[in-house]
PDB file of C-alpha atoms in Angstrom:
ATOM      1  CA  UNK A  10     -24.444-139.152  -4.671  1.00 94.00           C
ATOM      2  CA  UNK A  11     -27.109-136.878  -3.205  1.00 97.00           C
ATOM      3  CA  UNK A  12     -29.163-138.156  -0.274  1.00 98.00           C
ATOM      4  CA  UNK A  13     -32.159-136.295   1.213  1.00 98.00           C
ATOM      5  CA  UNK A  14     -33.285-137.758   4.541  1.00 98.00           C
ATOM      6  CA  UNK A  15     -35.326-137.047   7.613  1.00 98.00           C
ATOM      7  CA  UNK A  16     -32.740-136.652  10.369  1.00 98.00           C
ATOM      8  CA  UNK A  17     -32.439-138.958  13.341  1.00 98.00           C
ATOM      9  CA  UNK A  18     -30.781-136.855  16.040  1.00 98.00           C
ATOM     10  CA  UNK A  19     -29.602-139.958  17.881  1.00 98.00           C
ATOM     11  CA  UNK A  20     -27.398-140.698  14.852  1.00 98.00           C
ATOM     12  CA  UNK A  21     -24.061-138.879  15.461  1.00 98.00           C
ATOM     13  CA  UNK A  22     -23.551-138.004  11.776  1.00 98.00           C
ATOM     14  CA  UNK A  23     -27.004-136.405  11.621  1.00 98.00           C
ATOM     15  CA  UNK A  24     -26.545-134.505  14.889  1.00 98.00           C
ATOM     16  CA  UNK A  25     -23.143-133.180  13.809  1.00 98.00           C
ATOM     17  CA  UNK A  26     -24.533-132.162  10.412  1.00 98.00           C
ATOM     18  CA  UNK A  27     -27.380-130.197  12.022  1.00 98.00           C
ATOM     19  CA  UNK A  28     -25.025-128.165  14.216  1.00 98.00           C
ATOM     20  CA  UNK A  29     -22.508-127.682  11.401  1.00 98.00           C
ATOM     21  CA  UNK A  30     -25.072-126.590   8.798  1.00 98.00           C
ATOM     22  CA  UNK A  31     -26.977-124.349  11.190  1.00 98.00           C
ATOM     23  CA  UNK A  32     -23.715-122.653  12.159  1.00 98.00           C
ATOM     24  CA  UNK A  33     -22.813-122.193   8.489  1.00 97.00           C
ATOM     25  CA  UNK A  34     -26.240-120.623   7.951  1.00 97.00           C
ATOM     26  CA  UNK A  35     -25.755-118.334  10.964  1.00 97.00           C
ATOM     27  CA  UNK A  36     -22.411-117.186   9.507  1.00 97.00           C
ATOM     28  CA  UNK A  37     -24.056-116.324   6.174  1.00 95.00           C
ATOM     29  CA  UNK A  38     -25.328-112.758   5.676  1.00 93.00           C
ATOM     30  CA  UNK A  39     -28.874-114.210   5.386  1.00 91.00           C
ATOM     31  CA  UNK A  40     -28.429-115.851   8.790  1.00 93.00           C
ATOM     32  CA  UNK A  41     -27.148-112.779  10.594  1.00 93.00           C
ATOM     33  CA  UNK A  42     -23.442-113.156   9.764  1.00 95.00           C
ATOM     34  CA  UNK A  43     -22.569-114.325  13.289  1.00 96.00           C
ATOM     35  CA  UNK A  44     -21.660-117.828  14.480  1.00 97.00           C
ATOM     36  CA  UNK A  45     -23.936-119.705  16.841  1.00 98.00           C
ATOM     37  CA  UNK A  46     -22.970-119.188  20.457  1.00 97.00           C
ATOM     38  CA  UNK A  47     -20.902-121.902  22.091  1.00 98.00           C
ATOM     39  CA  UNK A  48     -23.957-122.567  24.294  1.00 98.00           C
ATOM     40  CA  UNK A  49     -26.200-123.102  21.253  1.00 98.00           C
ATOM     41  CA  UNK A  50     -23.641-125.352  19.586  1.00 98.00           C
ATOM     42  CA  UNK A  51     -23.208-127.425  22.751  1.00 98.00           C
ATOM     43  CA  UNK A  52     -26.899-127.772  23.619  1.00 98.00           C
ATOM     44  CA  UNK A  53     -28.820-127.595  20.327  1.00 98.00           C
ATOM     45  CA  UNK A  54     -29.196-131.322  19.753  1.00 98.00           C
ATOM     46  CA  UNK A  55     -30.191-132.049  23.363  1.00 98.00           C
ATOM     47  CA  UNK A  56     -32.841-129.332  23.237  1.00 98.00           C
ATOM     48  CA  UNK A  57     -34.167-130.364  19.815  1.00 98.00           C
ATOM     49  CA  UNK A  58     -34.467-133.981  21.007  1.00 98.00           C
ATOM     50  CA  UNK A  59     -36.801-132.802  23.800  1.00 98.00           C
ATOM     51  CA  UNK A  60     -39.278-131.492  21.224  1.00 98.00           C
ATOM     52  CA  UNK A  61     -41.312-134.224  19.552  1.00 97.00           C
ATOM     53  CA  UNK A  62     -42.787-131.749  17.089  1.00 98.00           C
ATOM     54  CA  UNK A  63     -39.456-130.900  15.427  1.00 98.00           C
ATOM     55  CA  UNK A  64     -38.784-132.445  12.022  1.00 98.00           C
ATOM     56  CA  UNK A  65     -35.392-132.024  10.374  1.00 98.00           C
ATOM     57  CA  UNK A  66     -34.470-132.714   6.776  1.00 98.00           C
ATOM     58  CA  UNK A  67     -30.824-133.089   5.791  1.00 98.00           C
ATOM     59  CA  UNK A  68     -29.076-133.372   2.448  1.00 98.00           C
ATOM     60  CA  UNK A  69     -25.740-135.115   2.128  1.00 98.00           C
ATOM     61  CA  UNK A  70     -23.727-134.916  -1.078  1.00 98.00           C
ATOM     62  CA  UNK A  71     -21.237-137.773  -1.245  1.00 97.00           C
ATOM     63  CA  UNK A  72     -21.452-137.940   2.550  1.00 97.00           C
ATOM     64  CA  UNK A  73     -20.810-134.230   3.087  1.00 98.00           C
ATOM     65  CA  UNK A  74     -23.522-132.163   4.842  1.00 98.00           C
ATOM     66  CA  UNK A  75     -25.079-130.010   2.114  1.00 98.00           C
ATOM     67  CA  UNK A  76     -28.428-128.634   3.289  1.00 98.00           C
ATOM     68  CA  UNK A  77     -30.736-128.353   6.261  1.00 98.00           C
ATOM     69  CA  UNK A  78     -34.399-127.689   6.995  1.00 98.00           C
ATOM     70  CA  UNK A  79     -35.539-127.448  10.618  1.00 98.00           C
ATOM     71  CA  UNK A  80     -39.324-127.540  10.800  1.00 98.00           C
ATOM     72  CA  UNK A  81     -41.644-127.267  13.770  1.00 98.00           C
ATOM     73  CA  UNK A  82     -45.253-128.275  14.034  1.00 98.00           C
ATOM     74  CA  UNK A  83     -47.767-125.623  14.900  1.00 98.00           C
ATOM     75  CA  UNK A  84     -51.540-125.422  14.811  1.00 98.00           C
ATOM     76  CA  UNK A  85     -53.894-123.407  12.643  1.00 97.00           C
ATOM     77  CA  UNK A  86     -56.838-122.370  14.795  1.00 97.00           C
ATOM     78  CA  UNK A  87     -58.792-121.161  11.746  1.00 95.00           C
ATOM     79  CA  UNK A  88     -58.418-124.544   9.991  1.00 97.00           C
ATOM     80  CA  UNK A  89     -58.340-126.535  13.255  1.00 98.00           C
ATOM     81  CA  UNK A  90     -55.473-128.559  11.810  1.00 98.00           C
ATOM     82  CA  UNK A  91     -51.727-128.862  12.282  1.00 98.00           C
ATOM     83  CA  UNK A  92     -49.299-126.792  10.231  1.00 98.00           C
ATOM     84  CA  UNK A  93     -45.570-127.112   9.668  1.00 98.00           C
ATOM     85  CA  UNK A  94     -43.312-124.066  10.003  1.00 98.00           C
ATOM     86  CA  UNK A  95     -39.942-124.082   8.293  1.00 98.00           C
ATOM     87  CA  UNK A  96     -37.890-122.349  10.953  1.00 97.00           C
ATOM     88  CA  UNK A  97     -34.470-122.725   9.294  1.00 98.00           C
ATOM     89  CA  UNK A  98     -33.754-123.594   5.661  1.00 98.00           C
ATOM     90  CA  UNK A  99     -30.237-123.397   4.274  1.00 97.00           C
ATOM     91  CA  UNK A 100     -27.988-124.849   1.618  1.00 97.00           C
ATOM     92  CA  UNK A 101     -24.253-124.797   2.313  1.00 97.00           C
ATOM     93  CA  UNK A 102     -22.519-122.319  -0.040  1.00 96.00           C
ATOM     94  CA  UNK A 103     -20.471-125.130  -1.642  1.00 97.00           C
ATOM     95  CA  UNK A 104     -23.671-126.828  -2.805  1.00 97.00           C
ATOM     96  CA  UNK A 105     -25.825-123.930  -3.963  1.00 96.00           C
ATOM     97  CA  UNK A 106     -27.121-123.824  -7.515  1.00 94.00           C
ATOM     98  CA  UNK A 107     -27.404-127.609  -7.824  1.00 95.00           C
ATOM     99  CA  UNK A 108     -31.161-127.983  -7.292  1.00 95.00           C
ATOM    100  CA  UNK A 109     -30.815-129.349  -3.759  1.00 98.00           C
ATOM    101  CA  UNK A 110     -33.237-126.787  -2.316  1.00 97.00           C
ATOM    102  CA  UNK A 111     -36.113-128.025  -4.500  1.00 97.00           C
ATOM    103  CA  UNK A 112     -35.472-131.604  -3.400  1.00 98.00           C
ATOM    104  CA  UNK A 113     -35.307-130.491   0.226  1.00 98.00           C
ATOM    105  CA  UNK A 114     -38.591-128.638  -0.156  1.00 98.00           C
ATOM    106  CA  UNK A 115     -40.208-131.722  -1.705  1.00 98.00           C
ATOM    107  CA  UNK A 116     -39.194-133.732   1.382  1.00 98.00           C
ATOM    108  CA  UNK A 117     -40.578-131.039   3.726  1.00 98.00           C
ATOM    109  CA  UNK A 118     -43.869-131.108   1.790  1.00 98.00           C
ATOM    110  CA  UNK A 119     -43.940-134.899   2.050  1.00 98.00           C
ATOM    111  CA  UNK A 120     -43.483-134.693   5.836  1.00 98.00           C
ATOM    112  CA  UNK A 121     -46.206-132.039   6.144  1.00 98.00           C
ATOM    113  CA  UNK A 122     -48.633-134.151   4.143  1.00 98.00           C
ATOM    114  CA  UNK A 123     -47.776-137.166   6.291  1.00 98.00           C
ATOM    115  CA  UNK A 124     -48.665-135.118   9.376  1.00 98.00           C
ATOM    116  CA  UNK A 125     -51.979-134.053   7.747  1.00 98.00           C
ATOM    117  CA  UNK A 126     -50.927-130.397   7.905  1.00 98.00           C
ATOM    118  CA  UNK A 127     -53.172-127.794   6.321  1.00 98.00           C
ATOM    119  CA  UNK A 128     -50.219-125.615   5.300  1.00 98.00           C
ATOM    120  CA  UNK A 129     -46.507-124.917   5.547  1.00 98.00           C
ATOM    121  CA  UNK A 130     -45.331-121.534   6.796  1.00 97.00           C
ATOM    122  CA  UNK A 131     -41.966-119.787   6.746  1.00 97.00           C
ATOM    123  CA  UNK A 132     -40.274-116.417   7.006  1.00 95.00           C
ATOM    124  CA  UNK A 133     -37.916-114.996   4.392  1.00 94.00           C
ATOM    125  CA  UNK A 134     -35.889-111.797   4.328  1.00 92.00           C
ATOM    126  CA  UNK A 135     -36.948-109.325   1.647  1.00 91.00           C
ATOM    127  CA  UNK A 136     -33.403-109.217   0.281  1.00 93.00           C
ATOM    128  CA  UNK A 137     -33.025-112.991  -0.016  1.00 94.00           C
ATOM    129  CA  UNK A 138     -34.022-113.207  -3.681  1.00 94.00           C
ATOM    130  CA  UNK A 139     -32.817-116.801  -4.268  1.00 94.00           C
ATOM    131  CA  UNK A 140     -34.847-118.142  -1.329  1.00 95.00           C
ATOM    132  CA  UNK A 141     -37.889-116.057  -2.239  1.00 95.00           C
ATOM    133  CA  UNK A 142     -37.719-117.359  -5.813  1.00 95.00           C
ATOM    134  CA  UNK A 143     -37.525-120.953  -4.591  1.00 96.00           C
ATOM    135  CA  UNK A 144     -40.505-120.531  -2.297  1.00 97.00           C
ATOM    136  CA  UNK A 145     -42.592-118.898  -5.040  1.00 96.00           C
ATOM    137  CA  UNK A 146     -41.569-121.652  -7.499  1.00 96.00           C
ATOM    138  CA  UNK A 147     -42.886-124.395  -5.201  1.00 96.00           C
ATOM    139  CA  UNK A 148     -46.154-122.565  -4.570  1.00 96.00           C
ATOM    140  CA  UNK A 149     -45.708-120.341  -1.518  1.00 97.00           C
ATOM    141  CA  UNK A 150     -47.579-117.029  -1.555  1.00 95.00           C
ATOM    142  CA  UNK A 151     -47.442-113.992   0.696  1.00 93.00           C
ATOM    143  CA  UNK A 152     -49.892-114.454   3.570  1.00 92.00           C
ATOM    144  CA  UNK A 153     -52.974-112.298   3.621  1.00 90.00           C
ATOM    145  CA  UNK A 154     -56.522-112.702   4.862  1.00 88.00           C
ATOM    146  CA  UNK A 155     -57.909-109.752   2.935  1.00 90.00           C
ATOM    147  CA  UNK A 156     -56.090-108.032   0.050  1.00 90.00           C
ATOM    148  CA  UNK A 157     -57.385-104.658   1.260  1.00 92.00           C
ATOM    149  CA  UNK A 158     -55.504-105.133   4.552  1.00 93.00           C
ATOM    150  CA  UNK A 159     -52.228-106.197   2.936  1.00 92.00           C
ATOM    151  CA  UNK A 160     -49.719-108.926   3.655  1.00 90.00           C
ATOM    152  CA  UNK A 161     -48.903-110.194   7.122  1.00 90.00           C
ATOM    153  CA  UNK A 162     -45.617-108.952   8.582  1.00 88.00           C
ATOM    154  CA  UNK A 163     -43.262-110.963  10.738  1.00 88.00           C
ATOM    155  CA  UNK A 164     -42.371-109.280  14.026  1.00 89.00           C
ATOM    156  CA  UNK A 165     -40.433-110.262  17.119  1.00 91.00           C
ATOM    157  CA  UNK A 166     -39.899-109.234  20.722  1.00 91.00           C
ATOM    158  CA  UNK A 167     -36.524-110.458  21.967  1.00 94.00           C
ATOM    159  CA  UNK A 168     -36.583-111.630  25.567  1.00 96.00           C
ATOM    160  CA  UNK A 169     -32.924-112.657  25.892  1.00 91.00           C
TER     161      UNK A 169
END
């Protein structure tokens, strides 16, 4: 039986599933192909609990952790409304191809609507065709303000 829920990090099963699934994602080529550090594994739940604007969706298939979406509220200054950013979205390899990602995305959309968000944002690697296809199928488009200026690019400056 498939269950899609909003996680409660004070529930041990949910907390363990978040760390497990995020680590599985990190080990995947699309997640960098490197396990989470022991520090991240030990402190992730404590740190996430400190942030009231984090919303996590989990999928369990017959009780086994199957998928994860970690979302964080942001704010659109142009719309003067909240937005929801999908920071991590992953389906465990054992459960891919079963339609779980579409159900997960529906739950994320439900949460965003409940928060009166103006939009949902995310980043996706160019080479991650399955994820890109999912996002396009549910209505995501490449971000641009003006077609003449092109699509927005994601950049980062690592500090640690």
